Short mmCIF file of C-alpha atoms in Angstrom, two decimals:
data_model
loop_
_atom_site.label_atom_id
_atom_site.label_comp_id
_atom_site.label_asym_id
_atom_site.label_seq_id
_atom_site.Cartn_x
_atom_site.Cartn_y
_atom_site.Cartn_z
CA UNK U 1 -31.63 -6.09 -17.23
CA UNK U 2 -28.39 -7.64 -18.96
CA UNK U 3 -28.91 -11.09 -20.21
CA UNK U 4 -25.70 -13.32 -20.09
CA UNK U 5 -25.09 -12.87 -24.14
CA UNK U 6 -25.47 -8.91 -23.82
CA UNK U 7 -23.23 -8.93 -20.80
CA UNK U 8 -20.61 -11.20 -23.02
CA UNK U 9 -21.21 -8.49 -25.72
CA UNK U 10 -20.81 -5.20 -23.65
CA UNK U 11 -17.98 -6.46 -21.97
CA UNK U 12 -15.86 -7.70 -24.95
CA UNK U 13 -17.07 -4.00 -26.78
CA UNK U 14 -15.91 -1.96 -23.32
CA UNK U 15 -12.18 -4.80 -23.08
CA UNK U 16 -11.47 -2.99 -26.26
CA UNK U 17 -11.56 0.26 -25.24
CA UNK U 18 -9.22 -0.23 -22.73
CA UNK U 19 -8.59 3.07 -21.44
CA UNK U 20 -12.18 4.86 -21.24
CA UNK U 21 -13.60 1.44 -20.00
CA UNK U 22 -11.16 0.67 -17.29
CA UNK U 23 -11.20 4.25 -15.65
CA UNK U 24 -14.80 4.68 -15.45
CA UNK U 25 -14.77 1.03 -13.72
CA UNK U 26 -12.27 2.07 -11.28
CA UNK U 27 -14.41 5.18 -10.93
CA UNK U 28 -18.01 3.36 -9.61
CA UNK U 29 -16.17 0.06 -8.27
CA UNK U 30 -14.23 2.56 -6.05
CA UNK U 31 -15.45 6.34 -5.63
CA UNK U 32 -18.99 5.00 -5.33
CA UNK U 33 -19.02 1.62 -4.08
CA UNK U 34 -22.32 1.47 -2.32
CA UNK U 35 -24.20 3.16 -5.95
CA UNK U 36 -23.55 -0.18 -8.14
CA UNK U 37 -24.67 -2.82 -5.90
CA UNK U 38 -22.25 -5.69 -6.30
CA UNK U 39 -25.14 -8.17 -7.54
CA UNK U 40 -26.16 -6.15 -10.39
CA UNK U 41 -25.32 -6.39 -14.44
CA UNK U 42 -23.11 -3.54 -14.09
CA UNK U 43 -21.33 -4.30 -11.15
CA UNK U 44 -20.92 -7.53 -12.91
CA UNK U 45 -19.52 -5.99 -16.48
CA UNK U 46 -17.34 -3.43 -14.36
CA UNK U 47 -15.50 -5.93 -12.83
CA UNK U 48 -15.28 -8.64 -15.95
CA UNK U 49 -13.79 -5.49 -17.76
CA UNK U 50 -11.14 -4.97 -14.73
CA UNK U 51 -10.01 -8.46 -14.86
CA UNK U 52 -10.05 -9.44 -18.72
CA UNK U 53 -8.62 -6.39 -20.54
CA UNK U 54 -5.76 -6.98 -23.01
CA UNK U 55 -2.20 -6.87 -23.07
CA UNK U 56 -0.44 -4.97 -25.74
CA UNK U 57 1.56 -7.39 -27.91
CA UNK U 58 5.04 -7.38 -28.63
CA UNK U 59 4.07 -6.23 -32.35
CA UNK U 60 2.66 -3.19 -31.16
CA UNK U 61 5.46 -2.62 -28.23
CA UNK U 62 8.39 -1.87 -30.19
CA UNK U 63 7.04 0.40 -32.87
CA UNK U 64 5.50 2.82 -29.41
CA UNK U 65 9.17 2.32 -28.02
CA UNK U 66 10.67 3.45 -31.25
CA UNK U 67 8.53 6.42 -31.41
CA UNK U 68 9.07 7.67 -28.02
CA UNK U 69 12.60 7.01 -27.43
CA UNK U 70 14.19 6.38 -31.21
CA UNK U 71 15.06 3.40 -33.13
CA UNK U 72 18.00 3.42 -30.64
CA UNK U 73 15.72 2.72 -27.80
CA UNK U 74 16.57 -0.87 -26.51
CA UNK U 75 20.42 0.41 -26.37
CA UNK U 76 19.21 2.79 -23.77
CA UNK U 77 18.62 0.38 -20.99
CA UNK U 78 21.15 -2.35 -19.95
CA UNK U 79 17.95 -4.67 -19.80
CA UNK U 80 14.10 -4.55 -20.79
CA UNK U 81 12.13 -6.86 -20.27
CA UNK U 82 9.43 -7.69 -23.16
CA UNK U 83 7.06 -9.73 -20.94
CA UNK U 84 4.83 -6.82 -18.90
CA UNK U 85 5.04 -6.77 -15.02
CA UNK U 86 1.49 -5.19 -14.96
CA UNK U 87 -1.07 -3.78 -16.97
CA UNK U 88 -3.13 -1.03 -16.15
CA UNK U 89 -6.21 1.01 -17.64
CA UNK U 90 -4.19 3.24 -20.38
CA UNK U 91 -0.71 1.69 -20.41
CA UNK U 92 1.40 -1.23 -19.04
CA UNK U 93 4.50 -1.98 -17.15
CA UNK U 94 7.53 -3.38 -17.91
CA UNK U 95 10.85 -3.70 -15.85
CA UNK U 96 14.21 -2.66 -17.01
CA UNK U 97 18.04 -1.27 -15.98
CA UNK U 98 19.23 1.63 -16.64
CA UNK U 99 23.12 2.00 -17.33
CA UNK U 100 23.70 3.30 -13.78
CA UNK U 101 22.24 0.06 -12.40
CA UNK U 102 19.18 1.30 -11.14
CA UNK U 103 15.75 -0.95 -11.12
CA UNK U 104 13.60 0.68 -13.78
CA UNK U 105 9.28 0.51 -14.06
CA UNK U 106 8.60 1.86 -17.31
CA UNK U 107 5.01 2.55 -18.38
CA UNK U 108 4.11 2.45 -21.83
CA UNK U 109 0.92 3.69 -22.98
CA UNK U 110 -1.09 1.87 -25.23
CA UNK U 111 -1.51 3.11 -29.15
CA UNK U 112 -4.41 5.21 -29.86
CA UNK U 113 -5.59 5.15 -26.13
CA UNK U 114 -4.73 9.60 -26.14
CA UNK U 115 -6.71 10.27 -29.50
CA UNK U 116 -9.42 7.91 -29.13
CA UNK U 117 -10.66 9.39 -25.53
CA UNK U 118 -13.64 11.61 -26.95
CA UNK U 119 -15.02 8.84 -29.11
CA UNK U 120 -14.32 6.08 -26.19
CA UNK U 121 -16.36 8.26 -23.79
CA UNK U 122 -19.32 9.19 -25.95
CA UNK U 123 -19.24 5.09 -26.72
CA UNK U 124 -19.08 4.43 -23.37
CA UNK U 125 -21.97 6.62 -22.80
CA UNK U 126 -24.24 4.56 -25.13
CA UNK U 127 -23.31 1.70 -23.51
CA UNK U 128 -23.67 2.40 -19.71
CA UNK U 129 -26.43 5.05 -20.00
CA UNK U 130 -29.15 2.84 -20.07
CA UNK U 131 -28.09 0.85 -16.83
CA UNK U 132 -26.91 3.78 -14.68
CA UNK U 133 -28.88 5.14 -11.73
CA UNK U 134 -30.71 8.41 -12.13
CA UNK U 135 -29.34 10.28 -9.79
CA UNK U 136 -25.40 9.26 -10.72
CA UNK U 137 -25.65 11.87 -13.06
CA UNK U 138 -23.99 9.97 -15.72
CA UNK U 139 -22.90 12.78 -18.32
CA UNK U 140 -21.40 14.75 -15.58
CA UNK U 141 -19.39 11.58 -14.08
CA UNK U 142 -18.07 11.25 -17.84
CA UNK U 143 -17.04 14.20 -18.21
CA UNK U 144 -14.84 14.44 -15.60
CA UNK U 145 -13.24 11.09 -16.52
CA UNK U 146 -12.63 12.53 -19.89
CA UNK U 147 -10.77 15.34 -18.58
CA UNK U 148 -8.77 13.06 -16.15
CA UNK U 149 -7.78 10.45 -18.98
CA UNK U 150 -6.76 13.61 -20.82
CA UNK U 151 -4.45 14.53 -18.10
CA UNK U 152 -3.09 10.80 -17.38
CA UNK U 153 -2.14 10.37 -21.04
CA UNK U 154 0.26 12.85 -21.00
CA UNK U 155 3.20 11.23 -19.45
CA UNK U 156 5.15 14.28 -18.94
CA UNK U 157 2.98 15.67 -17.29
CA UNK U 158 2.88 13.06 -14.55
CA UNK U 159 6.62 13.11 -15.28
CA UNK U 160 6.32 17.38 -13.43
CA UNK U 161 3.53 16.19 -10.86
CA UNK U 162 5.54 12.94 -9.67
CA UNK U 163 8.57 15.39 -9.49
CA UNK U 164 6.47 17.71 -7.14
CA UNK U 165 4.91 15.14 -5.24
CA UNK U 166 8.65 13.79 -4.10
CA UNK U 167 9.82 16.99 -2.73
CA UNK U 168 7.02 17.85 -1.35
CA UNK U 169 7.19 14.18 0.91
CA UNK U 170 10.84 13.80 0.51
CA UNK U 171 11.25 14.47 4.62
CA UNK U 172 7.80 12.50 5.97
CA UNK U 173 9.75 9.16 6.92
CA UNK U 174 6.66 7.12 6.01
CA UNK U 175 6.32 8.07 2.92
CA UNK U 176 8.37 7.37 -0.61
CA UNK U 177 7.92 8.15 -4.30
CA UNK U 178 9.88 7.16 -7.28
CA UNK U 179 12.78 9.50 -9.01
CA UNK U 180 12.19 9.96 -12.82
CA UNK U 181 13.91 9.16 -15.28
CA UNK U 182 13.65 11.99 -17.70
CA UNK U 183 16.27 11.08 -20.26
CA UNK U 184 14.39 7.46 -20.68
CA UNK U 185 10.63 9.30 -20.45
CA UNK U 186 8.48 10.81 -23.13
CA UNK U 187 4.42 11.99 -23.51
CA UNK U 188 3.77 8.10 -24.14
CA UNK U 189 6.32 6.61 -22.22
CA UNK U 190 7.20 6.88 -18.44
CA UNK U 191 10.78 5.43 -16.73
CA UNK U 192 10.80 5.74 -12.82
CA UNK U 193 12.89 4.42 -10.51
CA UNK U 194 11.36 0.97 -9.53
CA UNK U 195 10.39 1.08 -5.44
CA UNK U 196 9.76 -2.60 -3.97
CA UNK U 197 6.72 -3.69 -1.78
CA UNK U 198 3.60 -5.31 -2.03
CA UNK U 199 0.05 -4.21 -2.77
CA UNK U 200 -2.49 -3.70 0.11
CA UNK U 201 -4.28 -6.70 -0.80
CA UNK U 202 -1.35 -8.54 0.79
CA UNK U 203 -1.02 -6.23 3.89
CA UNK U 204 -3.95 -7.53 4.94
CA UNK U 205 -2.46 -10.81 5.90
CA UNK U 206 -0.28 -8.57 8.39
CA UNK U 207 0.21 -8.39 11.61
CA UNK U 208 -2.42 -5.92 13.22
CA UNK U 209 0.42 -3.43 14.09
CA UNK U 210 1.65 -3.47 10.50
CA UNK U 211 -2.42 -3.37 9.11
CA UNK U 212 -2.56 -0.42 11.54
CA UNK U 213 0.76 1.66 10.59
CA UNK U 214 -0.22 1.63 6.41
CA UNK U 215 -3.46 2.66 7.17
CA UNK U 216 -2.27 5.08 9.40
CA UNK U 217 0.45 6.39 6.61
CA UNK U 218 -2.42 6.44 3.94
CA UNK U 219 -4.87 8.23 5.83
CA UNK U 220 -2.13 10.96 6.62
CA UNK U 221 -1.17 11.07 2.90
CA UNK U 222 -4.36 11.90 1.83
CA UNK U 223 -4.94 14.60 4.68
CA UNK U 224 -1.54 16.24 3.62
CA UNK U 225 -2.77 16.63 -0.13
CA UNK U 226 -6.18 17.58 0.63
CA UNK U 227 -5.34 20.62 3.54
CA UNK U 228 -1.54 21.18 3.11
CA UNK U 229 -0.67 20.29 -0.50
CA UNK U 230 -3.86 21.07 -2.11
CA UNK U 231 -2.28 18.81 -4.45
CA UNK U 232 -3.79 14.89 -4.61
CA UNK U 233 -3.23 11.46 -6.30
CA UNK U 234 -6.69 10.56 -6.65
CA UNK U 235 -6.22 7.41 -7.95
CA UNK U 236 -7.21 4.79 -4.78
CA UNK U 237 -6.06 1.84 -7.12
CA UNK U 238 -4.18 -0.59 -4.16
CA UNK U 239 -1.37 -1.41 -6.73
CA UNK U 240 -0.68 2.37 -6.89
CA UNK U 241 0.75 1.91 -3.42
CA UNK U 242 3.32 -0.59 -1.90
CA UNK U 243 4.11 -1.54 1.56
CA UNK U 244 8.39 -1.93 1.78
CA UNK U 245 8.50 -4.30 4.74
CA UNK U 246 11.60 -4.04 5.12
CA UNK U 247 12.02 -0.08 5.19
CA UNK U 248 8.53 -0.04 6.60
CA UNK U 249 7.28 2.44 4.10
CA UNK U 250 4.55 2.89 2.00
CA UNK U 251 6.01 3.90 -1.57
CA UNK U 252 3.81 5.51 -3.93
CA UNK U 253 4.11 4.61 -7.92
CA UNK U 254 1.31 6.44 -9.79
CA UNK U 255 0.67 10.19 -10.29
CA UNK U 256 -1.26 10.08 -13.36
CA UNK U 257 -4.61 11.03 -11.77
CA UNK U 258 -2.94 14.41 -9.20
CA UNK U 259 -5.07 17.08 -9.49
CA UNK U 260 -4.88 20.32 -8.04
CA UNK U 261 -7.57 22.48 -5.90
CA UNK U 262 -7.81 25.64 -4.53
CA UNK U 263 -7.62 26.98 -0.77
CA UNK U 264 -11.32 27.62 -1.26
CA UNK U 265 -12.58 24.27 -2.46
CA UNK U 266 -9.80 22.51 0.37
CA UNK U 267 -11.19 25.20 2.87
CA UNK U 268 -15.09 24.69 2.36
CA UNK U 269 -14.88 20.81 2.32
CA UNK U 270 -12.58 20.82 5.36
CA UNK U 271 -15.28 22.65 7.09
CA UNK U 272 -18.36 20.69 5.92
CA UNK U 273 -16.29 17.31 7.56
CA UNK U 274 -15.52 19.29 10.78
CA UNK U 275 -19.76 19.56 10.51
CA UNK U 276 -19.81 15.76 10.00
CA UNK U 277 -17.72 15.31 12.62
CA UNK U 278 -19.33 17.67 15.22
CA UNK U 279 -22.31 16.20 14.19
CA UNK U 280 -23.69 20.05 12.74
CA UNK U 281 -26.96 19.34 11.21
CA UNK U 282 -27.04 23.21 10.30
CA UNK U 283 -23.90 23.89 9.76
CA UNK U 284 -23.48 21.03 7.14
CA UNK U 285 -26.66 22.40 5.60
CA UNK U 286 -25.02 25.93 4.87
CA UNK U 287 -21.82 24.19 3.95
CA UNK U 288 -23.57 21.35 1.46
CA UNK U 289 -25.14 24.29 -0.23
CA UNK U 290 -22.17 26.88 -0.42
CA UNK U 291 -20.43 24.40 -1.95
CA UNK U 292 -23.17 23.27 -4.53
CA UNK U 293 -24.12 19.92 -3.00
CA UNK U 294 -27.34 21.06 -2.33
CA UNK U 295 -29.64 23.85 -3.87
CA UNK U 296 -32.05 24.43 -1.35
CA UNK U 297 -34.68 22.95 -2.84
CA UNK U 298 -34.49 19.35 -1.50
CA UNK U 299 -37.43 17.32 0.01
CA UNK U 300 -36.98 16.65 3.79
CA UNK U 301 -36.29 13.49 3.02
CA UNK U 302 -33.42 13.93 1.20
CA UNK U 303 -31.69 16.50 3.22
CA UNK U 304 -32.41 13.89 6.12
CA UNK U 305 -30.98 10.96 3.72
CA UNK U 306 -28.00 13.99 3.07
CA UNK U 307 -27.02 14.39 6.45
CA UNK U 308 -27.07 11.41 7.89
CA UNK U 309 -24.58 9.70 4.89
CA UNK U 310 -22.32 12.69 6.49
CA UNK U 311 -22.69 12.20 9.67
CA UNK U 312 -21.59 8.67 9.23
CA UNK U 313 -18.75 9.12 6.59
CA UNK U 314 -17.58 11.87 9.43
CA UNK U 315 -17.61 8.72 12.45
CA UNK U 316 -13.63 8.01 11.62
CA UNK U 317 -12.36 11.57 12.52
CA UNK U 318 -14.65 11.90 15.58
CA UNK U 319 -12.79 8.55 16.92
CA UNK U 320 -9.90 8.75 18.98
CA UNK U 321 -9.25 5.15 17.77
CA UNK U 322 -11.67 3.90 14.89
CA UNK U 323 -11.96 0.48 14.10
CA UNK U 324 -12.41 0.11 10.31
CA UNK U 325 -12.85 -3.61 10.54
CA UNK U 326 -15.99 -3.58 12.53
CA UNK U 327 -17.51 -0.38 11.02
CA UNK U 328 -20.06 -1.22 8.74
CA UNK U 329 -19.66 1.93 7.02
CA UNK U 330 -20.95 1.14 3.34
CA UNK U 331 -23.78 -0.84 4.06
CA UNK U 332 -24.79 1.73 6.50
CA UNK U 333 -24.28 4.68 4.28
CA UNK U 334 -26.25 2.31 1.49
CA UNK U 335 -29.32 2.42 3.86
CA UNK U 336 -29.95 6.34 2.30
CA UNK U 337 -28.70 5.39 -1.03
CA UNK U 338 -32.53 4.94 -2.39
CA UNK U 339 -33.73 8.06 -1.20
CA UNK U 340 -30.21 10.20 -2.51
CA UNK U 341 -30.51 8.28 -6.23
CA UNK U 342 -33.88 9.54 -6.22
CA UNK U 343 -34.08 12.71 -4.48
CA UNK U 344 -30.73 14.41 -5.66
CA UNK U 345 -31.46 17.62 -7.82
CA UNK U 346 -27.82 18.51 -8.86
CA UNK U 347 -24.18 16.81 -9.10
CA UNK U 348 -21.31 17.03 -6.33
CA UNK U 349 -18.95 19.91 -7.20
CA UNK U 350 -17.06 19.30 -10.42
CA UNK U 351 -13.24 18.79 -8.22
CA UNK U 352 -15.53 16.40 -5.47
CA UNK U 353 -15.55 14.15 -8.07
CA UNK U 354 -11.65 13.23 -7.77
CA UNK U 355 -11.84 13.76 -4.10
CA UNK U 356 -13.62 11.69 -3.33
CA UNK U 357 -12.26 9.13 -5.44
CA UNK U 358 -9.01 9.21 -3.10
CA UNK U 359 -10.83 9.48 0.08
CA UNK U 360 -13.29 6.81 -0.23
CA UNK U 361 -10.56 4.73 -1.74
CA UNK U 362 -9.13 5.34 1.66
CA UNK U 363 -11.47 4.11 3.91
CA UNK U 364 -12.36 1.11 1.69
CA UNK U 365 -8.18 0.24 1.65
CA UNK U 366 -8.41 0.97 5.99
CA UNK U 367 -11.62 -1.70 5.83
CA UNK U 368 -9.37 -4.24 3.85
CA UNK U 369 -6.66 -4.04 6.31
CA UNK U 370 -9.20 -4.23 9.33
CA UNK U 371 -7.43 -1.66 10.60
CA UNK U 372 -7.25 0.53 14.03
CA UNK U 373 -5.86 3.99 14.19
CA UNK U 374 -6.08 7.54 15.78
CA UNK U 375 -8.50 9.27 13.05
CA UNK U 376 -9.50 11.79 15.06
CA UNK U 377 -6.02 12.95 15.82
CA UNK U 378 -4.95 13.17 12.19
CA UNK U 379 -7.95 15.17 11.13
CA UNK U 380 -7.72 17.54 13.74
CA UNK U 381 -3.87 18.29 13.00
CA UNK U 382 -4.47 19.21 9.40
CA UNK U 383 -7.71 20.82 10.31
CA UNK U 384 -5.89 23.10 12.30
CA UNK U 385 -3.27 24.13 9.40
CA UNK U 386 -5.84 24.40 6.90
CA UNK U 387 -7.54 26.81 9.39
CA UNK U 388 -4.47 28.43 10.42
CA UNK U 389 -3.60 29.10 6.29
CA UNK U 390 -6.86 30.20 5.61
CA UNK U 391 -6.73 33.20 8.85
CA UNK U 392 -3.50 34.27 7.19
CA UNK U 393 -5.04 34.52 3.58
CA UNK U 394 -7.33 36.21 4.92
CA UNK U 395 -5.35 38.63 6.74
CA UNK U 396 -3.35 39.35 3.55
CA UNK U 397 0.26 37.42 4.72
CA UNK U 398 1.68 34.33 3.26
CA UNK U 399 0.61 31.42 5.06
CA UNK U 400 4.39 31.07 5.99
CA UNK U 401 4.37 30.28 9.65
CA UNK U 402 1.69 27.75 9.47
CA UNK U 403 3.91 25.84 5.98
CA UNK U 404 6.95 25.56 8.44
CA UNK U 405 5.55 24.19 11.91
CA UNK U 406 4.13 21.24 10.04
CA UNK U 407 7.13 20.75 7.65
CA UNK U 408 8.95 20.40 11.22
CA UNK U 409 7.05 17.57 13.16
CA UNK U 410 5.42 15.89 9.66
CA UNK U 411 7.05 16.41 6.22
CA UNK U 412 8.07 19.68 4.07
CA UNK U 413 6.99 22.70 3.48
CA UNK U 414 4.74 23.29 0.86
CA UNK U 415 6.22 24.16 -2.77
CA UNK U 416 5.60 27.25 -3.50
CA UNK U 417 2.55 27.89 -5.76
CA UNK U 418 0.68 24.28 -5.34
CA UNK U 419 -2.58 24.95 -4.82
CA UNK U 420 -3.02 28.21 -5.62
#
């Protein structure tokens, strides 16, 4: 157990590592909720980390400005604003104007955050190892948050994927995301165009019918990246996305964490929820195991424990109208969580790890907002064009038809090669 002076110690140690730190806390606080209780020493350090990590000073600022955009840098915007407007887990915000007049959010990533990942990670190791469940299967969970903070540091990359992800929702009238400003961008620093709203966190003193239509929007989103895109943000942070009362959008301002999956992997896992859903004991079973959730070699009680955390993550797209406000669903799914920590004999899939990052961070925002909305419908429409591109792989022809009656009633057609 963490006394009070090793929790002061491990927190200041894991403040300073910024980066490594504050992902793998946005990792259990959100992906797995329900496997860090919120009373314990962890939970505890997790979310001291979250709220007391350091700002970069103004020392440090200029010399990662001058290196990413010239000693001429400050005479590229028409303002910049020293003072950050945010700081995040490998880089902070600040607001400019560019010449043009448009509202700038430019990200700058902290010093030594991209070469340090490998030694923060093993560090981080040593520190959380000892006070992580069994069955989290901590090595695995760190190794896919090295790869990810290995992506997200590359700010030119994210520079391509934010690109992507704005023609590929440039038509869905819900949805907005940032243009880039290339010219002002670099690997270490990031210039978008600077969208206006408010966090979720703020929704939630909303009207019901507002509550209802951003929930509504990000359950959507994350349905069109998982079965049409094959392309998702997987970062469920609320400040990634902003509610534009005004416009009545939702506006989305961080692609640092998109990854990409196959058909296959989108295929599989939209059948094992259609089991959840149908409430397919056997079905799931094949599925769970196909997929390498499972190895066949479970105790009854942990297949039992297995199926029914699926059955209940699967309630919201069985509902014609699901009520995320009365729900219960992480205490109930917590119920199992004993018998899974103990029983499990193998990690989720390596690409679940991300996916279900996004999609839990779904329901959890849809909980905040208390809201109400037609689940069922929204599954079952992207089920059916998942299922309608897989026939036509399958059959050997481009997946065409399916790509265009969607773009019509919900957004564009897929970009050619995402997801493949």
């Amino acid at each position: 157990v963490l006394s009070e002076r090793n929790s002061d110690r491990l927190t200041t140690a894991l403040c300073r590592m910024r980066g490594a730190a504050l992902k793998f806390g946005q990792l259990l606080s959100i992906q797995d909720e329900h496997v860090i209780p919120k009373d314990s020493p962890l939970r505890q350090v997790i979310d001291r980390v979250r709220e007391e990590a350091e700002q970069m000073p103004v020392e440090q600022l200029r010399p990662t400005l001058i290196a990413a955009l010239g000693r001429d840098w400050r005479s590229k915007f028409a303002e910049f604003d020293e003072e950050p407007m945010a700081a995040a887990s490998i880089g902070q915000v600040h607001r400019a104007l560019a010449h043009d007049g448009m509202e700038l959010a430019v990200k700058i990533q902290y010093p030594g955050v991209a070469d340090s990942i490998d030694s923060d990670i093993a560090t981080l190791g040593t520190f959380v190892g000892p006070f992580a469940p069994r069955g989290l299967f901590l090595s695995t969970a760190l190794e896919e948050l090295r790869i990810a903070m290995k992506m997200e540091t590359d700010y030119e990359t994210e520079a391509r994927l934010t690109d992507q992800m704005r023609a590929l929702l440039e038509r869905d009238p819900e949805l907005r995301v940032p243009r880039v400003r290339h010219e002002l961008s670099s690997t270490r620093v990031l210039a978008t165009e600077l969208l206006p709203g408010v966090p979720f966190d703020q929704v939630a003193g909303m009207s019901q019918e507002v509550r209802n239509k951003v929930a509504r929007a990000m359950m959507r989103l994350t349905l069109r990246e998982l079965f049409e895109f094959n392309l998702m943000q997987t970062d469920p942070n609320w400040s990634n996305f902003l509610y534009d009362e005004k416009e009545g959008t939702l506006n989305l301002i961080d692609f640092g964490a998109t990854m990409t999956y196959t058909h296959e992997e989108c295929y599989q896992y939209a059948r094992l929820v259609k089991a959840a859903v149908d409430k397919d004991r056997e079905t799931l079973i094949e599925v769970s195991q196909l997929m390498g959730f499972l190895t066949g070699k479970e105790s009854p009680e942990y297949l039992q424990a297995h199926v029914a955390a699926a059955f209940i993550t699967g309630e919201p797209f069985a509902a014609e109208e699901y009520d995320f406000g009365a729900c219960r669903m992480t205490e109930r799914n917590s119920e199992h969580l004993a018998t899974m920590l103990h029983g499990r004999l193998t990690p989720p899939p390596r690409f679940v790890y991300t996916l279900h990052r996004k999609l839990s961070g779904a329901f959890l925002s849809c909980m905040r907002l208390e809201a109400r909305i037609p689940c069922r419908d929204i599954f079952l429409e992207h089920l059916a064009l998942i299922e309608r591109k897989h026939a036509d792989l399958a059959a050997g022809a481009a997946p065409e038809a399916a790509r265009q009656d969607h773009a019509t009633s919900t957004g564009p057609q897929v970009v050619a090669g995402v997801g493949a």
